[in-house]
Short mmCIF file of C-alpha atoms and ligand atoms in Angstrom, two decimals:
data_model
loop_
_atom_site.label_atom_id
_atom_site.label_comp_id
_atom_site.label_asym_id
_atom_site.label_seq_id
_atom_site.Cartn_x
_atom_site.Cartn_y
_atom_site.Cartn_z
CA UNK T 1 20.87 35.47 -12.17
CA UNK T 2 23.15 33.10 -10.36
CA UNK T 3 21.23 31.68 -7.43
CA UNK T 4 21.41 27.93 -7.53
CA UNK T 5 25.07 27.99 -8.53
CA UNK T 6 26.08 29.78 -5.31
CA UNK T 7 24.12 27.28 -3.22
CA UNK T 8 25.48 24.22 -5.05
CA UNK T 9 29.02 25.49 -4.63
CA UNK T 10 28.58 25.78 -0.85
CA UNK T 11 27.29 22.20 -0.34
CA UNK T 12 29.06 18.86 -0.72
CA UNK T 13 26.48 16.10 -0.27
CA UNK T 14 23.66 16.65 -2.73
CA UNK T 15 20.41 14.73 -3.18
CA UNK T 16 18.25 15.00 -6.28
CA UNK T 17 14.75 13.55 -6.12
CA UNK T 18 11.45 13.52 -7.99
CA UNK T 19 7.89 12.30 -7.54
CA UNK T 20 6.53 8.80 -6.91
CA UNK T 21 5.49 6.84 -10.02
CA UNK T 22 8.11 8.89 -11.87
CA UNK T 23 7.43 9.94 -15.45
CA UNK T 24 9.75 10.99 -18.27
CA UNK T 25 9.88 14.59 -17.04
CA UNK T 26 10.81 13.80 -13.43
CA UNK T 27 13.41 11.30 -14.63
CA UNK T 28 14.69 13.39 -17.55
CA UNK T 29 15.10 16.51 -15.41
CA UNK T 30 16.70 14.55 -12.56
CA UNK T 31 19.11 12.61 -14.80
CA UNK T 32 20.22 15.77 -16.64
CA UNK T 33 20.84 17.49 -13.31
CA UNK T 34 22.71 14.46 -11.93
CA UNK T 35 24.97 14.19 -14.99
CA UNK T 36 25.48 17.95 -15.16
CA UNK T 37 26.42 18.38 -11.49
CA UNK T 38 28.69 15.32 -11.52
CA UNK T 39 30.54 16.59 -14.57
CA UNK T 40 30.89 20.17 -13.33
CA UNK T 41 31.69 19.27 -9.73
CA UNK T 42 33.59 15.95 -9.74
CA UNK T 43 34.62 16.44 -6.10
CA UNK T 44 31.07 16.65 -4.77
CA UNK T 45 28.90 13.66 -3.91
CA UNK T 46 25.63 13.74 -5.83
CA UNK T 47 22.87 11.12 -5.85
CA UNK T 48 19.52 10.90 -7.64
CA UNK T 49 17.17 8.98 -5.36
CA UNK T 50 13.58 7.93 -6.06
CA UNK T 51 11.10 6.02 -3.93
CA UNK T 52 9.90 4.01 -6.95
CA UNK T 53 11.74 2.21 -9.73
CA UNK T 54 12.32 3.58 -13.23
CA UNK T 55 9.44 2.51 -15.53
CA UNK T 56 10.22 -0.08 -18.20
CA UNK T 57 9.77 2.32 -21.12
CA UNK T 58 12.25 4.84 -19.67
CA UNK T 59 15.10 2.45 -18.84
CA UNK T 60 16.64 2.88 -22.32
CA UNK T 61 17.67 6.43 -21.36
CA UNK T 62 21.38 6.64 -20.58
CA UNK T 63 21.98 7.70 -17.00
CA UNK T 64 18.89 6.01 -15.54
CA UNK T 65 21.00 3.08 -14.29
CA UNK T 66 22.62 5.56 -11.88
CA UNK T 67 19.29 6.35 -10.20
CA UNK T 68 19.10 4.86 -6.71
CA UNK T 69 16.07 3.47 -4.95
CA UNK T 70 15.62 4.98 -1.49
CA UNK T 71 16.83 1.85 0.33
CA UNK T 72 20.02 1.67 -1.79
CA UNK T 73 21.26 5.22 -1.38
CA UNK T 74 24.89 5.56 -0.36
CA UNK T 75 25.13 9.06 1.08
CA UNK T 76 23.99 9.96 4.60
CA UNK T 77 23.32 13.46 5.90
CA UNK T 78 22.69 15.30 2.68
CA UNK T 79 23.30 19.05 2.92
CA UNK T 80 21.28 20.02 -0.13
CA UNK T 81 18.13 18.41 -1.55
CA UNK T 82 16.94 19.37 -5.02
CA UNK T 83 13.31 18.38 -5.71
CA UNK T 84 12.32 18.22 -9.36
CA UNK T 85 8.81 18.03 -10.89
CA UNK T 86 7.18 17.74 -7.45
CA UNK T 87 4.34 20.13 -6.58
CA UNK T 88 4.66 19.42 -2.86
CA UNK T 89 7.20 17.52 -0.71
CA UNK T 90 4.80 14.62 -0.13
CA UNK T 91 4.85 13.86 -3.87
CA UNK T 92 8.33 12.36 -3.36
CA UNK T 93 6.91 9.73 -1.02
CA UNK T 94 9.24 8.49 1.70
CA UNK T 95 12.20 10.44 0.29
CA UNK T 96 10.83 13.56 1.96
CA UNK T 97 11.51 11.93 5.36
CA UNK T 98 15.30 11.98 4.86
CA UNK T 99 15.72 15.66 4.00
CA UNK T 100 14.64 17.36 7.21
CA UNK T 101 18.06 18.88 7.85
CA UNK T 102 18.72 19.94 4.25
CA UNK T 103 18.59 23.18 2.37
CA UNK T 104 15.75 22.52 -0.08
CA UNK T 105 15.61 23.66 -3.69
CA UNK T 106 12.27 23.22 -5.43
CA UNK T 107 12.45 23.12 -9.25
CA UNK T 108 9.01 22.62 -10.78
CA UNK T 109 6.42 23.71 -13.33
CA UNK T 110 3.08 22.81 -11.63
CA UNK T 111 0.70 25.70 -10.93
CA UNK T 112 -0.34 23.86 -7.76
CA UNK T 113 3.25 24.04 -6.41
CA UNK T 114 3.21 24.99 -2.71
CA UNK T 115 6.62 26.83 -2.83
CA UNK T 116 7.97 24.62 -0.06
CA UNK T 117 11.67 25.16 -0.82
CA UNK T 118 14.28 27.43 0.74
CA UNK T 119 14.82 28.34 -2.90
CA UNK T 120 11.88 27.96 -5.30
CA UNK T 121 12.47 27.93 -9.04
CA UNK T 122 8.90 27.44 -10.20
CA UNK T 123 7.62 28.52 -13.61
CA UNK T 124 4.41 27.68 -15.44
CA UNK T 125 6.05 26.22 -18.55
CA UNK T 126 5.88 22.94 -20.48
CA UNK T 127 8.02 20.80 -18.25
CA UNK T 128 10.58 20.73 -15.50
CA UNK T 129 13.06 19.62 -18.15
CA UNK T 130 12.51 22.87 -20.09
CA UNK T 131 13.16 24.73 -16.85
CA UNK T 132 16.37 22.76 -16.18
CA UNK T 133 17.60 23.76 -19.65
CA UNK T 134 17.26 27.44 -18.69
CA UNK T 135 18.89 26.85 -15.30
CA UNK T 136 21.87 25.15 -16.99
CA UNK T 137 22.20 28.00 -19.46
CA UNK T 138 21.62 31.03 -17.22
CA UNK T 139 22.42 29.96 -13.68
CA UNK T 140 24.59 26.85 -13.32
CA UNK T 141 26.42 27.54 -16.63
CA UNK T 142 26.60 23.82 -17.33
CA UNK T 143 27.58 22.84 -20.85
CA UNK T 144 24.95 20.33 -22.03
CA UNK T 145 26.38 17.11 -23.52
CA UNK T 146 24.48 14.52 -25.59
CA UNK T 147 23.43 12.40 -22.58
CA UNK T 148 22.04 15.43 -20.73
CA UNK T 149 20.34 16.61 -23.92
CA UNK T 150 18.62 13.23 -24.43
CA UNK T 151 17.35 13.29 -20.85
CA UNK T 152 15.90 16.82 -21.18
CA UNK T 153 14.39 16.01 -24.58
CA UNK T 154 12.64 12.96 -23.12
CA UNK T 155 11.21 15.13 -20.33
CA UNK T 156 9.90 17.67 -22.82
CA UNK T 157 8.22 15.12 -25.11
CA UNK T 158 6.73 13.39 -22.06
CA UNK T 159 5.00 16.51 -20.76
CA UNK T 160 4.06 18.02 -24.12
CA UNK T 161 2.65 14.76 -25.53
CA UNK T 162 5.33 14.90 -28.20
CA UNK T 163 4.80 18.64 -28.80
CA UNK T 164 1.00 18.42 -29.04
CA UNK T 165 -0.29 20.01 -25.80
CA UNK T 166 -1.15 23.67 -25.22
CA UNK T 167 1.90 24.06 -22.98
CA UNK T 168 4.18 24.13 -26.06
CA UNK T 169 5.61 27.57 -26.84
CA UNK T 170 8.11 28.92 -29.32
CA UNK T 171 10.68 28.62 -26.53
CA UNK T 172 9.91 24.89 -26.17
CA UNK T 173 10.73 24.38 -29.85
CA UNK T 174 13.79 26.61 -29.54
CA UNK T 175 15.12 24.47 -26.69
CA UNK T 176 14.21 21.25 -28.55
CA UNK T 177 16.15 22.53 -31.54
CA UNK T 178 19.18 23.34 -29.37
CA UNK T 179 18.98 19.86 -27.84
CA UNK T 180 18.95 18.29 -31.31
CA UNK T 181 22.11 20.27 -32.08
CA UNK T 182 23.68 18.67 -28.98
CA UNK T 183 23.17 15.26 -30.57
CA UNK T 184 19.63 14.13 -29.66
CA UNK T 185 18.21 11.51 -32.05
CA UNK T 186 14.51 12.41 -32.06
CA UNK T 187 13.31 9.24 -33.78
CA UNK T 188 15.30 6.99 -31.43
CA UNK T 189 13.88 8.66 -28.33
CA UNK T 190 10.29 8.74 -29.63
CA UNK T 191 10.34 5.09 -30.74
CA UNK T 192 11.77 3.86 -27.45
CA UNK T 193 9.50 6.01 -25.35
CA UNK T 194 6.11 6.01 -27.09
CA UNK T 195 6.17 2.98 -29.40
CA UNK T 196 7.06 0.53 -26.70
CA UNK T 197 3.71 -0.77 -25.44
CA UNK T 198 3.25 -4.17 -23.80
CA UNK T 199 0.58 -6.53 -25.14
CA UNK T 200 -1.25 -6.10 -21.81
CA UNK T 201 -1.45 -2.35 -22.39
CA UNK T 202 -2.80 -2.77 -25.89
CA UNK T 203 -5.45 -5.17 -24.56
CA UNK T 204 -6.27 -2.68 -21.81
CA UNK T 205 -6.85 0.01 -24.45
CA UNK T 206 -9.27 -2.37 -26.18
CA UNK T 207 -11.13 -2.86 -22.91
CA UNK T 208 -11.19 0.89 -22.17
CA UNK T 209 -12.44 1.85 -25.64
CA UNK T 210 -15.14 -0.85 -25.45
CA UNK T 211 -16.48 -0.06 -21.98
CA UNK T 212 -15.84 3.67 -21.41
CA UNK T 213 -18.77 5.83 -20.36
CA UNK T 214 -19.68 9.19 -21.87
CA UNK T 215 -21.76 11.77 -19.99
CA UNK T 216 -23.27 13.99 -22.67
CA UNK T 217 -24.21 16.91 -20.44
CA UNK T 218 -20.79 17.22 -18.82
CA UNK T 219 -18.91 16.15 -21.97
CA UNK T 220 -17.01 13.86 -19.66
CA UNK T 221 -15.65 10.53 -20.82
CA UNK T 222 -14.46 8.10 -18.16
CA UNK T 223 -13.40 4.58 -17.35
CA UNK T 224 -12.83 2.78 -14.06
CA UNK T 225 -10.23 0.01 -13.98
CA UNK T 226 -11.15 -2.41 -11.18
CA UNK T 227 -8.69 -4.61 -9.25
CA UNK T 228 -10.49 -7.58 -10.81
CA UNK T 229 -9.72 -6.36 -14.35
CA UNK T 230 -6.15 -5.51 -13.34
CA UNK T 231 -5.45 -9.12 -12.35
CA UNK T 232 -7.52 -10.59 -15.19
CA UNK T 233 -5.51 -8.69 -17.84
CA UNK T 234 -2.19 -8.79 -15.95
CA UNK T 235 -1.95 -4.99 -15.93
CA UNK T 236 1.02 -3.21 -14.29
CA UNK T 237 1.07 0.41 -13.12
CA UNK T 238 3.07 1.36 -16.19
CA UNK T 239 0.46 -0.09 -18.54
CA UNK T 240 -2.09 2.50 -17.40
CA UNK T 241 0.14 5.50 -18.30
CA UNK T 242 -1.41 7.67 -20.99
CA UNK T 243 -4.75 5.87 -21.16
CA UNK T 244 -6.49 9.04 -19.97
CA UNK T 245 -5.15 10.92 -23.02
CA UNK T 246 -6.50 8.22 -25.34
CA UNK T 247 -9.98 8.72 -23.86
CA UNK T 248 -9.87 12.43 -24.67
CA UNK T 249 -9.50 11.62 -28.38
CA UNK T 250 -13.30 11.26 -28.59
CA UNK T 251 -14.52 14.24 -30.63
CA UNK T 252 -17.42 15.15 -28.31
CA UNK T 253 -15.41 15.03 -25.08
CA UNK T 254 -14.14 18.05 -23.13
CA UNK T 255 -12.69 16.18 -20.14
CA UNK T 256 -11.49 12.64 -19.63
CA UNK T 257 -11.12 10.72 -16.40
CA UNK T 258 -9.30 7.45 -15.90
CA UNK T 259 -9.71 5.82 -12.50
CA UNK T 260 -8.01 2.74 -11.18
CA UNK T 261 -8.22 0.76 -7.96
CA UNK T 262 -5.11 0.97 -5.81
CA UNK T 263 -3.93 -1.88 -3.61
CA UNK T 264 -4.84 0.08 -0.45
CA UNK T 265 -8.50 0.28 -1.50
CA UNK T 266 -8.27 3.91 -2.66
CA UNK T 267 -8.92 5.10 -6.20
CA UNK T 268 -6.27 6.96 -8.22
CA UNK T 269 -7.77 9.33 -10.78
CA UNK T 270 -6.22 11.07 -13.78
CA UNK T 271 -7.98 14.01 -15.42
CA UNK T 272 -7.34 15.69 -18.76
CA UNK T 273 -9.05 18.68 -20.39
CA UNK T 274 -9.19 19.55 -24.07
CA UNK T 275 -10.11 23.25 -23.94
CA UNK T 276 -11.11 25.61 -21.13
CA UNK T 277 -12.18 23.41 -18.22
CA UNK T 278 -9.64 23.64 -15.39
CA UNK T 279 -9.03 20.10 -14.13
CA UNK T 280 -6.50 21.30 -11.55
CA UNK T 281 -9.46 22.93 -9.77
CA UNK T 282 -11.50 19.72 -9.99
CA UNK T 283 -8.59 17.58 -8.76
CA UNK T 284 -8.07 20.01 -5.85
CA UNK T 285 -11.64 19.29 -4.67
CA UNK T 286 -10.51 15.67 -4.41
CA UNK T 287 -7.26 16.57 -2.59
CA UNK T 288 -5.14 16.32 -5.72
CA UNK T 289 -3.67 18.85 -8.12
CA UNK T 290 -1.53 19.35 -11.20
CA UNK T 291 -2.09 21.62 -14.16
CA UNK T 292 -5.15 23.21 -15.82
CA UNK T 293 -5.22 20.55 -18.52
CA UNK T 294 -3.70 17.57 -16.67
CA UNK T 295 -4.27 16.76 -13.04
CA UNK T 296 -4.62 13.84 -10.69
CA UNK T 297 -5.87 12.75 -7.27
CA UNK T 298 -6.07 9.78 -4.92
CA UNK T 299 -9.21 9.37 -2.85
CA UNK T 300 -11.18 7.07 -0.57
CA UNK T 301 -14.42 8.09 -2.29
CA UNK T 302 -16.27 5.59 -4.50
CA UNK T 303 -16.58 5.92 -8.27
CA UNK T 304 -20.15 7.22 -7.93
CA UNK T 305 -19.09 9.79 -5.35
CA UNK T 306 -16.20 10.94 -7.54
CA UNK T 307 -18.47 11.34 -10.56
CA UNK T 308 -21.04 13.24 -8.46
CA UNK T 309 -18.33 15.63 -7.19
CA UNK T 310 -17.07 16.25 -10.71
CA UNK T 311 -20.61 16.84 -12.02
CA UNK T 312 -21.23 19.40 -9.26
CA UNK T 313 -18.00 21.22 -9.99
CA UNK T 314 -18.37 21.64 -13.76
P1 5GP W 1 -1.27 11.87 -13.92
O1 5GP W 1 -2.73 11.92 -14.16
O2 5GP W 1 -0.50 11.64 -15.18
O3 5GP W 1 -0.87 10.98 -12.79
O4 5GP W 1 -0.87 13.31 -13.42
C1 5GP W 1 -1.23 14.47 -14.13
C2 5GP W 1 -0.66 15.68 -13.45
O5 5GP W 1 -1.26 15.84 -12.17
C3 5GP W 1 0.82 15.58 -13.19
O6 5GP W 1 1.37 16.83 -13.42
C4 5GP W 1 0.93 15.18 -11.75
O7 5GP W 1 2.09 15.69 -11.17
C5 5GP W 1 -0.31 15.76 -11.13
N1 5GP W 1 -0.86 14.86 -10.10
C6 5GP W 1 -1.26 13.58 -10.26
N2 5GP W 1 -1.72 13.06 -9.11
C7 5GP W 1 -1.59 14.03 -8.18
C8 5GP W 1 -1.89 14.10 -6.77
O8 5GP W 1 -2.38 13.17 -6.13
N3 5GP W 1 -1.61 15.30 -6.17
C9 5GP W 1 -1.08 16.36 -6.84
N4 5GP W 1 -0.84 17.50 -6.17
N5 5GP W 1 -0.81 16.33 -8.15
C10 5GP W 1 -1.05 15.19 -8.82
MN1 MN W 2 6.41 17.49 -15.35
#
């Protein structure tokens, strides 16, 4: 298999992008690809562009300082656009508006992926970063250095919840092991990434654990973060990352839902499932998507309407 390599070699101005509110997988996969392409093809112009800024707890990762915000990009008229970790083009926000003329490569691991690329490399595995590892090894033939390895490792621990989710396979551990051999310091990455909470986030967790609601029949545990609470506690977008997983730690719960008010009046919801309930299906009913066990949506519906829809669908 040598698909992407042929395409990369025929293009000179290359854009890499990922989804809005980028997480460790979108950033890890994108940074590894940026560093890898720059090293292998020093004569090409490659940029990693995101609509949103790099979250505070990911900035420690080497290579993230090279990521450009959309308004600061330097290259015009890209010939090739590589989308990572984005189930549909709209997930990249306004970046999708600058790639109309490009050949599009779609590298992703979401089952809800709409196969929007001219080339689609989509596999239902742990993370886009795991997929990039395989692409480097089998297609691009890029030799992974320590910086690329750290980026891919971060992506994998982001999407596997530090190797705890059901998307972890023997291959995930095999790749993790190979990345460690390339120089990854597991404890350094984990401490910087997971053990790096703000005081506002810790207070938010206290609020969520105190006021969450449990619906016995549906085995659904949920919390709604209002705009009022957001300003009262001084919460940023980054502080709400991962709260939905904390809710699912309740022994009797099967699904968790974390909702928060957006500035535009809509509600952003995050869903997680512990066993067999498919939250991708539930999120799809609310115009969202994701994976079976982790999905999200943004809606104009009210909290009561959202809960009613979820109750009907279970
Ligand atoms: P999170 O709840 O952490 O924002 O997202 C969980 C999963 O669902 C991620 O894989 C994410 O890409 C996906 N997801 C979140 N929100 C949306 C959305 O509005 N639309 C789609 N298609 N996927 C989403
Ligand atoms: Mn991902």
